[in-house]
């Protein structure tokens, strides 16, 4: 049976119930839908980290680190002292496994710290409501897409044996896929945005304010049309933080490796 072109996201777990499907496959509509998916999974991921990470402790640390200026806040995020505090907020004694969880905790800390200061999500908001039938009766998270040569299936059936970190891993993986594809459908000039920060190679502590200065002077209209200027701004933040050695997105690979080695 031929599968229609679509992008769909469904989730049914505890009090979380959402089922959305896009079949009008115009690029702009796809980009807006993907933005909603990204917002949705990022809003939920913290709740699935709590088995291994002190999420509430991270939120309190975010309040401590947040300064009046973005540059000072990012310097605080990058400090060795912050890394040590994060190490105490992960529930793992094995040093190698702890490092993987610290990578995850740090990305979540970055999001929580920066949220009141700069846009870290797309303007579409989260996906809510059940507009289509769930593809499974069981509790699950499911993301599928088919458009031209792009085909993706990311899903997890959730039962009493499913580690909550595995749900977090899937959410992070969905976000990574969406983050790569959204600029394509939104026609954002990612190469141009990355070029804005190309002068920065190995960023030292003294260079962080310079990177942030470039971000704060960023003009998204040069790299995206009006409906997606704010998406370009978020992409620029992602690039700036990457130059500094910080991650705006919880890394799926770190969670995957942790789950594999933890067995």
PDB file of C-alpha atoms in Angstrom:
ATOM      1  CA  UNK A   1       0.000   0.000   0.000  1.00  0.00           C
ATOM      2  CA  UNK A   2       1.377   3.381  -0.956  1.00  0.00           C
ATOM      3  CA  UNK A   3       1.943   5.693   2.006  1.00  0.00           C
ATOM      4  CA  UNK A   4       0.676   9.239   1.454  1.00  0.00           C
ATOM      5  CA  UNK A   5       3.057  12.112   1.842  1.00  0.00           C
ATOM      6  CA  UNK A   6       2.703  13.515   5.331  1.00  0.00           C
ATOM      7  CA  UNK A   7       4.346  14.650   8.542  1.00  0.00           C
ATOM      8  CA  UNK A   8       2.800  13.328  11.753  1.00  0.00           C
ATOM      9  CA  UNK A   9       3.446  13.455  15.472  1.00  0.00           C
ATOM     10  CA  UNK A  10       1.533  11.523  18.104  1.00  0.00           C
ATOM     11  CA  UNK A  11       2.174  10.963  21.780  1.00  0.00           C
ATOM     12  CA  UNK A  12       0.100   9.158  24.393  1.00  0.00           C
ATOM     13  CA  UNK A  13       1.640   8.710  27.821  1.00  0.00           C
ATOM     14  CA  UNK A  14       0.162   9.552  31.193  1.00  0.00           C
ATOM     15  CA  UNK A  15      -1.450  12.976  30.927  1.00  0.00           C
ATOM     16  CA  UNK A  16       0.211  13.676  27.572  1.00  0.00           C
ATOM     17  CA  UNK A  17      -2.118  13.172  24.631  1.00  0.00           C
ATOM     18  CA  UNK A  18      -1.489  14.731  21.225  1.00  0.00           C
ATOM     19  CA  UNK A  19      -2.096  13.553  17.673  1.00  0.00           C
ATOM     20  CA  UNK A  20      -1.386  15.842  14.725  1.00  0.00           C
ATOM     21  CA  UNK A  21      -0.875  15.103  11.032  1.00  0.00           C
ATOM     22  CA  UNK A  22      -0.028  17.361   8.120  1.00  0.00           C
ATOM     23  CA  UNK A  23      -0.932  16.272   4.579  1.00  0.00           C
ATOM     24  CA  UNK A  24      -0.884  19.634   2.788  1.00  0.00           C
ATOM     25  CA  UNK A  25       2.752  19.345   1.821  1.00  0.00           C
ATOM     26  CA  UNK A  26       3.702  22.907   0.977  1.00  0.00           C
ATOM     27  CA  UNK A  27       7.172  23.797   2.217  1.00  0.00           C
ATOM     28  CA  UNK A  28       6.032  26.654   4.441  1.00  0.00           C
ATOM     29  CA  UNK A  29       3.388  24.529   6.133  1.00  0.00           C
ATOM     30  CA  UNK A  30       5.862  21.699   6.701  1.00  0.00           C
ATOM     31  CA  UNK A  31       8.329  24.118   8.295  1.00  0.00           C
ATOM     32  CA  UNK A  32       5.685  25.484  10.687  1.00  0.00           C
ATOM     33  CA  UNK A  33       4.596  21.936  11.612  1.00  0.00           C
ATOM     34  CA  UNK A  34       8.191  20.863  12.267  1.00  0.00           C
ATOM     35  CA  UNK A  35       8.693  23.921  14.449  1.00  0.00           C
ATOM     36  CA  UNK A  36       5.702  22.843  16.526  1.00  0.00           C
ATOM     37  CA  UNK A  37       7.151  19.343  16.869  1.00  0.00           C
ATOM     38  CA  UNK A  38      10.471  20.752  18.078  1.00  0.00           C
ATOM     39  CA  UNK A  39       8.759  22.984  20.643  1.00  0.00           C
ATOM     40  CA  UNK A  40       6.643  20.069  21.838  1.00  0.00           C
ATOM     41  CA  UNK A  41       9.421  17.545  22.407  1.00  0.00           C
ATOM     42  CA  UNK A  42      11.680  20.135  24.040  1.00  0.00           C
ATOM     43  CA  UNK A  43       8.881  21.114  26.412  1.00  0.00           C
ATOM     44  CA  UNK A  44       8.464  17.487  27.498  1.00  0.00           C
ATOM     45  CA  UNK A  45      12.010  16.177  27.613  1.00  0.00           C
ATOM     46  CA  UNK A  46      12.788  17.408  31.115  1.00  0.00           C
ATOM     47  CA  UNK A  47      10.063  15.250  32.596  1.00  0.00           C
ATOM     48  CA  UNK A  48      11.739  12.138  31.225  1.00  0.00           C
ATOM     49  CA  UNK A  49      15.218  12.936  32.545  1.00  0.00           C
ATOM     50  CA  UNK A  50      14.358  12.843  36.246  1.00  0.00           C
ATOM     51  CA  UNK A  51      15.269   9.166  36.761  1.00  0.00           C
ATOM     52  CA  UNK A  52      18.944  10.009  36.222  1.00  0.00           C
ATOM     53  CA  UNK A  53      19.172  13.785  36.567  1.00  0.00           C
ATOM     54  CA  UNK A  54      18.014  16.153  39.309  1.00  0.00           C
ATOM     55  CA  UNK A  55      15.833  18.269  37.036  1.00  0.00           C
ATOM     56  CA  UNK A  56      14.603  20.528  39.818  1.00  0.00           C
ATOM     57  CA  UNK A  57      18.198  21.048  40.925  1.00  0.00           C
ATOM     58  CA  UNK A  58      19.104  22.083  37.381  1.00  0.00           C
ATOM     59  CA  UNK A  59      16.273  24.615  37.326  1.00  0.00           C
ATOM     60  CA  UNK A  60      17.482  26.099  40.617  1.00  0.00           C
ATOM     61  CA  UNK A  61      21.029  26.249  39.259  1.00  0.00           C
ATOM     62  CA  UNK A  62      19.698  28.025  36.161  1.00  0.00           C
ATOM     63  CA  UNK A  63      18.244  30.757  38.387  1.00  0.00           C
ATOM     64  CA  UNK A  64      21.601  31.141  40.157  1.00  0.00           C
ATOM     65  CA  UNK A  65      23.541  31.412  36.892  1.00  0.00           C
ATOM     66  CA  UNK A  66      21.225  33.829  35.111  1.00  0.00           C
ATOM     67  CA  UNK A  67      22.674  37.341  34.998  1.00  0.00           C
ATOM     68  CA  UNK A  68      21.358  40.643  33.717  1.00  0.00           C
ATOM     69  CA  UNK A  69      23.334  40.308  30.480  1.00  0.00           C
ATOM     70  CA  UNK A  70      23.400  37.417  28.049  1.00  0.00           C
ATOM     71  CA  UNK A  71      27.199  37.501  27.798  1.00  0.00           C
ATOM     72  CA  UNK A  72      27.696  37.237  31.569  1.00  0.00           C
ATOM     73  CA  UNK A  73      25.148  34.417  31.707  1.00  0.00           C
ATOM     74  CA  UNK A  74      26.905  32.406  29.015  1.00  0.00           C
ATOM     75  CA  UNK A  75      30.269  32.936  30.743  1.00  0.00           C
ATOM     76  CA  UNK A  76      28.697  31.517  33.922  1.00  0.00           C
ATOM     77  CA  UNK A  77      27.292  28.539  31.997  1.00  0.00           C
ATOM     78  CA  UNK A  78      30.730  27.777  30.595  1.00  0.00           C
ATOM     79  CA  UNK A  79      32.586  28.040  33.911  1.00  0.00           C
ATOM     80  CA  UNK A  80      34.329  25.005  35.489  1.00  0.00           C
ATOM     81  CA  UNK A  81      32.342  25.620  38.659  1.00  0.00           C
ATOM     82  CA  UNK A  82      29.107  25.044  36.796  1.00  0.00           C
ATOM     83  CA  UNK A  83      30.433  21.756  35.422  1.00  0.00           C
ATOM     84  CA  UNK A  84      31.281  20.609  38.960  1.00  0.00           C
ATOM     85  CA  UNK A  85      27.820  21.503  40.226  1.00  0.00           C
ATOM     86  CA  UNK A  86      26.233  19.584  37.353  1.00  0.00           C
ATOM     87  CA  UNK A  87      28.265  16.526  38.266  1.00  0.00           C
ATOM     88  CA  UNK A  88      26.498  16.519  41.628  1.00  0.00           C
ATOM     89  CA  UNK A  89      23.098  16.642  39.940  1.00  0.00           C
ATOM     90  CA  UNK A  90      23.362  13.373  38.034  1.00  0.00           C
ATOM     91  CA  UNK A  91      22.598  10.026  39.641  1.00  0.00           C
ATOM     92  CA  UNK A  92      25.527   7.959  38.390  1.00  0.00           C
ATOM     93  CA  UNK A  93      28.716   6.783  40.105  1.00  0.00           C
ATOM     94  CA  UNK A  94      30.553   5.423  37.054  1.00  0.00           C
ATOM     95  CA  UNK A  95      32.771   8.278  35.799  1.00  0.00           C
ATOM     96  CA  UNK A  96      32.375   7.546  32.076  1.00  0.00           C
ATOM     97  CA  UNK A  97      28.629   7.133  32.346  1.00  0.00           C
ATOM     98  CA  UNK A  98      28.385  10.238  34.522  1.00  0.00           C
ATOM     99  CA  UNK A  99      30.086  12.282  31.789  1.00  0.00           C
ATOM    100  CA  UNK A 100      27.367  11.262  29.329  1.00  0.00           C
ATOM    101  CA  UNK A 101      24.678  12.366  31.768  1.00  0.00           C
ATOM    102  CA  UNK A 102      26.514  15.622  32.484  1.00  0.00           C
ATOM    103  CA  UNK A 103      26.433  16.351  28.727  1.00  0.00           C
ATOM    104  CA  UNK A 104      22.669  15.880  28.824  1.00  0.00           C
ATOM    105  CA  UNK A 105      22.247  17.900  32.021  1.00  0.00           C
ATOM    106  CA  UNK A 106      24.366  20.747  30.638  1.00  0.00           C
ATOM    107  CA  UNK A 107      22.220  21.098  27.508  1.00  0.00           C
ATOM    108  CA  UNK A 108      19.069  21.128  29.618  1.00  0.00           C
ATOM    109  CA  UNK A 109      20.682  23.705  31.912  1.00  0.00           C
ATOM    110  CA  UNK A 110      21.523  25.917  28.925  1.00  0.00           C
ATOM    111  CA  UNK A 111      17.886  25.898  27.804  1.00  0.00           C
ATOM    112  CA  UNK A 112      16.512  26.589  31.266  1.00  0.00           C
ATOM    113  CA  UNK A 113      19.025  29.357  31.947  1.00  0.00           C
ATOM    114  CA  UNK A 114      18.586  31.193  28.665  1.00  0.00           C
ATOM    115  CA  UNK A 115      14.814  30.799  28.323  1.00  0.00           C
ATOM    116  CA  UNK A 116      13.884  34.152  29.961  1.00  0.00           C
ATOM    117  CA  UNK A 117      16.677  36.024  28.175  1.00  0.00           C
ATOM    118  CA  UNK A 118      16.453  35.055  24.498  1.00  0.00           C
ATOM    119  CA  UNK A 119      14.152  33.052  22.202  1.00  0.00           C
ATOM    120  CA  UNK A 120      15.156  29.407  22.405  1.00  0.00           C
ATOM    121  CA  UNK A 121      11.989  27.975  20.821  1.00  0.00           C
ATOM    122  CA  UNK A 122      10.159  28.683  17.591  1.00  0.00           C
ATOM    123  CA  UNK A 123       7.169  31.052  17.743  1.00  0.00           C
ATOM    124  CA  UNK A 124       4.556  28.442  16.761  1.00  0.00           C
ATOM    125  CA  UNK A 125       4.024  27.098  20.270  1.00  0.00           C
ATOM    126  CA  UNK A 126       3.530  23.418  21.093  1.00  0.00           C
ATOM    127  CA  UNK A 127       1.285  20.863  19.416  1.00  0.00           C
ATOM    128  CA  UNK A 128      -1.843  20.205  21.449  1.00  0.00           C
ATOM    129  CA  UNK A 129      -5.042  18.233  20.967  1.00  0.00           C
ATOM    130  CA  UNK A 130      -6.005  15.055  19.170  1.00  0.00           C
ATOM    131  CA  UNK A 131      -6.986  15.746  15.558  1.00  0.00           C
ATOM    132  CA  UNK A 132      -6.328  12.315  14.025  1.00  0.00           C
ATOM    133  CA  UNK A 133      -6.543   8.710  15.185  1.00  0.00           C
ATOM    134  CA  UNK A 134      -3.654   7.383  17.193  1.00  0.00           C
ATOM    135  CA  UNK A 135      -1.658   4.846  15.164  1.00  0.00           C
ATOM    136  CA  UNK A 136      -1.312   2.633  18.259  1.00  0.00           C
ATOM    137  CA  UNK A 137      -3.560   1.844  21.211  1.00  0.00           C
ATOM    138  CA  UNK A 138      -0.526   1.438  23.459  1.00  0.00           C
ATOM    139  CA  UNK A 139       1.201   4.365  25.094  1.00  0.00           C
ATOM    140  CA  UNK A 140       3.808   5.686  22.706  1.00  0.00           C
ATOM    141  CA  UNK A 141       5.677   8.546  21.079  1.00  0.00           C
ATOM    142  CA  UNK A 142       5.664   8.521  17.295  1.00  0.00           C
ATOM    143  CA  UNK A 143       7.081  10.806  14.597  1.00  0.00           C
ATOM    144  CA  UNK A 144       6.844   9.925  10.908  1.00  0.00           C
ATOM    145  CA  UNK A 145       7.385  11.829   7.694  1.00  0.00           C
ATOM    146  CA  UNK A 146       7.320  11.097   3.990  1.00  0.00           C
ATOM    147  CA  UNK A 147       7.957  13.826   1.470  1.00  0.00           C
ATOM    148  CA  UNK A 148       9.795  13.115  -1.741  1.00  0.00           C
ATOM    149  CA  UNK A 149      12.985  11.287  -0.798  1.00  0.00           C
ATOM    150  CA  UNK A 150      12.680  12.229   2.868  1.00  0.00           C
ATOM    151  CA  UNK A 151      11.341   9.297   4.863  1.00  0.00           C
ATOM    152  CA  UNK A 152      11.654   9.037   8.631  1.00  0.00           C
ATOM    153  CA  UNK A 153      10.107   6.828  11.281  1.00  0.00           C
ATOM    154  CA  UNK A 154      10.944   7.432  14.936  1.00  0.00           C
ATOM    155  CA  UNK A 155       8.751   5.695  17.481  1.00  0.00           C
ATOM    156  CA  UNK A 156       8.760   4.063  20.862  1.00  0.00           C
ATOM    157  CA  UNK A 157       6.046   1.920  22.412  1.00  0.00           C
ATOM    158  CA  UNK A 158       6.022   2.642  26.141  1.00  0.00           C
ATOM    159  CA  UNK A 159       5.239   0.020  28.779  1.00  0.00           C
ATOM    160  CA  UNK A 160       6.126  -0.541  32.429  1.00  0.00           C
ATOM    161  CA  UNK A 161       9.612  -1.759  31.459  1.00  0.00           C
ATOM    162  CA  UNK A 162      10.495   1.250  29.317  1.00  0.00           C
ATOM    163  CA  UNK A 163      13.182   3.440  30.920  1.00  0.00           C
ATOM    164  CA  UNK A 164      12.030   7.026  31.006  1.00  0.00           C
ATOM    165  CA  UNK A 165      15.474   7.993  29.706  1.00  0.00           C
ATOM    166  CA  UNK A 166      14.639   6.011  26.571  1.00  0.00           C
ATOM    167  CA  UNK A 167      11.648   8.294  26.005  1.00  0.00           C
ATOM    168  CA  UNK A 168      13.943  11.290  26.516  1.00  0.00           C
ATOM    169  CA  UNK A 169      16.363   9.779  23.984  1.00  0.00           C
ATOM    170  CA  UNK A 170      13.614   9.489  21.382  1.00  0.00           C
ATOM    171  CA  UNK A 171      12.413  13.043  22.006  1.00  0.00           C
ATOM    172  CA  UNK A 172      15.973  14.333  21.627  1.00  0.00           C
ATOM    173  CA  UNK A 173      16.404  12.317  18.438  1.00  0.00           C
ATOM    174  CA  UNK A 174      13.178  13.725  16.980  1.00  0.00           C
ATOM    175  CA  UNK A 175      14.349  17.229  17.832  1.00  0.00           C
ATOM    176  CA  UNK A 176      17.678  16.650  16.084  1.00  0.00           C
ATOM    177  CA  UNK A 177      15.923  15.478  12.920  1.00  0.00           C
ATOM    178  CA  UNK A 178      13.559  18.438  12.964  1.00  0.00           C
ATOM    179  CA  UNK A 179      16.405  20.885  13.625  1.00  0.00           C
ATOM    180  CA  UNK A 180      18.158  19.673  10.477  1.00  0.00           C
ATOM    181  CA  UNK A 181      15.058  19.668   8.269  1.00  0.00           C
ATOM    182  CA  UNK A 182      13.249  22.817   9.375  1.00  0.00           C
ATOM    183  CA  UNK A 183      15.747  25.250   7.758  1.00  0.00           C
ATOM    184  CA  UNK A 184      15.436  23.353   4.477  1.00  0.00           C
ATOM    185  CA  UNK A 185      11.671  23.792   4.333  1.00  0.00           C
ATOM    186  CA  UNK A 186      11.831  27.340   5.726  1.00  0.00           C
ATOM    187  CA  UNK A 187      14.519  28.259   3.164  1.00  0.00           C
ATOM    188  CA  UNK A 188      16.813  29.637   5.836  1.00  0.00           C
ATOM    189  CA  UNK A 189      20.331  30.442   4.665  1.00  0.00           C
ATOM    190  CA  UNK A 190      22.154  28.358   7.266  1.00  0.00           C
ATOM    191  CA  UNK A 191      25.463  28.749   5.454  1.00  0.00           C
ATOM    192  CA  UNK A 192      25.172  32.515   5.683  1.00  0.00           C
ATOM    193  CA  UNK A 193      24.330  32.354   9.379  1.00  0.00           C
ATOM    194  CA  UNK A 194      27.288  30.085  10.081  1.00  0.00           C
ATOM    195  CA  UNK A 195      29.527  32.475   8.144  1.00  0.00           C
ATOM    196  CA  UNK A 196      28.589  35.242  10.592  1.00  0.00           C
ATOM    197  CA  UNK A 197      30.450  33.293  13.278  1.00  0.00           C
ATOM    198  CA  UNK A 198      33.243  31.894  11.115  1.00  0.00           C
ATOM    199  CA  UNK A 199      35.900  34.166  12.634  1.00  0.00           C
ATOM    200  CA  UNK A 200      35.630  32.258  15.915  1.00  0.00           C
ATOM    201  CA  UNK A 201      37.679  29.069  16.067  1.00  0.00           C
ATOM    202  CA  UNK A 202      38.834  28.128  19.558  1.00  0.00           C
ATOM    203  CA  UNK A 203      36.784  30.380  21.802  1.00  0.00           C
ATOM    204  CA  UNK A 204      38.378  31.342  25.121  1.00  0.00           C
ATOM    205  CA  UNK A 205      36.528  32.809  28.094  1.00  0.00           C
ATOM    206  CA  UNK A 206      37.598  36.299  26.994  1.00  0.00           C
ATOM    207  CA  UNK A 207      36.115  35.680  23.546  1.00  0.00           C
ATOM    208  CA  UNK A 208      32.625  34.743  24.774  1.00  0.00           C
ATOM    209  CA  UNK A 209      31.333  38.348  24.923  1.00  0.00           C
ATOM    210  CA  UNK A 210      32.526  38.845  21.330  1.00  0.00           C
ATOM    211  CA  UNK A 211      30.561  35.815  20.139  1.00  0.00           C
ATOM    212  CA  UNK A 212      27.477  37.035  21.981  1.00  0.00           C
ATOM    213  CA  UNK A 213      27.951  40.505  20.511  1.00  0.00           C
ATOM    214  CA  UNK A 214      27.762  38.997  17.014  1.00  0.00           C
ATOM    215  CA  UNK A 215      24.622  37.091  18.010  1.00  0.00           C
ATOM    216  CA  UNK A 216      22.949  40.179  19.489  1.00  0.00           C
ATOM    217  CA  UNK A 217      23.720  42.158  16.334  1.00  0.00           C
ATOM    218  CA  UNK A 218      22.384  39.351  14.125  1.00  0.00           C
ATOM    219  CA  UNK A 219      19.831  40.497  11.543  1.00  0.00           C
ATOM    220  CA  UNK A 220      17.619  37.500  10.655  1.00  0.00           C
ATOM    221  CA  UNK A 221      15.939  39.225   7.692  1.00  0.00           C
ATOM    222  CA  UNK A 222      19.206  38.816   5.790  1.00  0.00           C
ATOM    223  CA  UNK A 223      18.911  35.043   5.965  1.00  0.00           C
ATOM    224  CA  UNK A 224      15.195  34.225   6.057  1.00  0.00           C
ATOM    225  CA  UNK A 225      11.896  35.564   4.792  1.00  0.00           C
ATOM    226  CA  UNK A 226       9.547  37.222   7.272  1.00  0.00           C
ATOM    227  CA  UNK A 227       7.614  34.098   8.393  1.00  0.00           C
ATOM    228  CA  UNK A 228      10.859  32.458   9.496  1.00  0.00           C
ATOM    229  CA  UNK A 229      13.012  35.292  10.789  1.00  0.00           C
ATOM    230  CA  UNK A 230      12.603  34.168  14.406  1.00  0.00           C
ATOM    231  CA  UNK A 231      13.532  30.613  13.399  1.00  0.00           C
ATOM    232  CA  UNK A 232      16.723  32.006  11.869  1.00  0.00           C
ATOM    233  CA  UNK A 233      17.411  33.830  15.125  1.00  0.00           C
ATOM    234  CA  UNK A 234      17.142  30.573  17.090  1.00  0.00           C
ATOM    235  CA  UNK A 235      19.467  28.919  14.576  1.00  0.00           C
ATOM    236  CA  UNK A 236      21.971  31.742  15.087  1.00  0.00           C
ATOM    237  CA  UNK A 237      21.839  31.190  18.842  1.00  0.00           C
ATOM    238  CA  UNK A 238      22.509  27.493  18.289  1.00  0.00           C
ATOM    239  CA  UNK A 239      25.559  28.316  16.156  1.00  0.00           C
ATOM    240  CA  UNK A 240      26.875  30.888  18.648  1.00  0.00           C
ATOM    241  CA  UNK A 241      26.579  28.477  21.569  1.00  0.00           C
ATOM    242  CA  UNK A 242      28.218  25.705  19.562  1.00  0.00           C
ATOM    243  CA  UNK A 243      31.214  27.970  18.953  1.00  0.00           C
ATOM    244  CA  UNK A 244      31.463  28.506  22.706  1.00  0.00           C
ATOM    245  CA  UNK A 245      31.170  24.787  23.406  1.00  0.00           C
ATOM    246  CA  UNK A 246      27.605  24.737  24.674  1.00  0.00           C
ATOM    247  CA  UNK A 247      24.654  22.825  23.306  1.00  0.00           C
ATOM    248  CA  UNK A 248      21.147  24.262  22.981  1.00  0.00           C
ATOM    249  CA  UNK A 249      19.697  20.801  22.336  1.00  0.00           C
ATOM    250  CA  UNK A 250      19.758  17.736  24.586  1.00  0.00           C
ATOM    251  CA  UNK A 251      22.106  15.317  22.757  1.00  0.00           C
ATOM    252  CA  UNK A 252      20.371  12.110  21.716  1.00  0.00           C
ATOM    253  CA  UNK A 253      23.706  10.354  21.148  1.00  0.00           C
ATOM    254  CA  UNK A 254      24.764  10.833  24.780  1.00  0.00           C
ATOM    255  CA  UNK A 255      21.496   9.328  26.005  1.00  0.00           C
ATOM    256  CA  UNK A 256      21.797   6.479  23.506  1.00  0.00           C
ATOM    257  CA  UNK A 257      25.351   5.659  24.630  1.00  0.00           C
ATOM    258  CA  UNK A 258      24.361   5.863  28.278  1.00  0.00           C
ATOM    259  CA  UNK A 259      21.459   3.471  27.816  1.00  0.00           C
ATOM    260  CA  UNK A 260      23.611   1.046  25.790  1.00  0.00           C
ATOM    261  CA  UNK A 261      26.421   0.966  28.380  1.00  0.00           C
ATOM    262  CA  UNK A 262      24.086   0.909  31.355  1.00  0.00           C
ATOM    263  CA  UNK A 263      22.428  -2.114  29.789  1.00  0.00           C
TER     264      UNK A 263
END
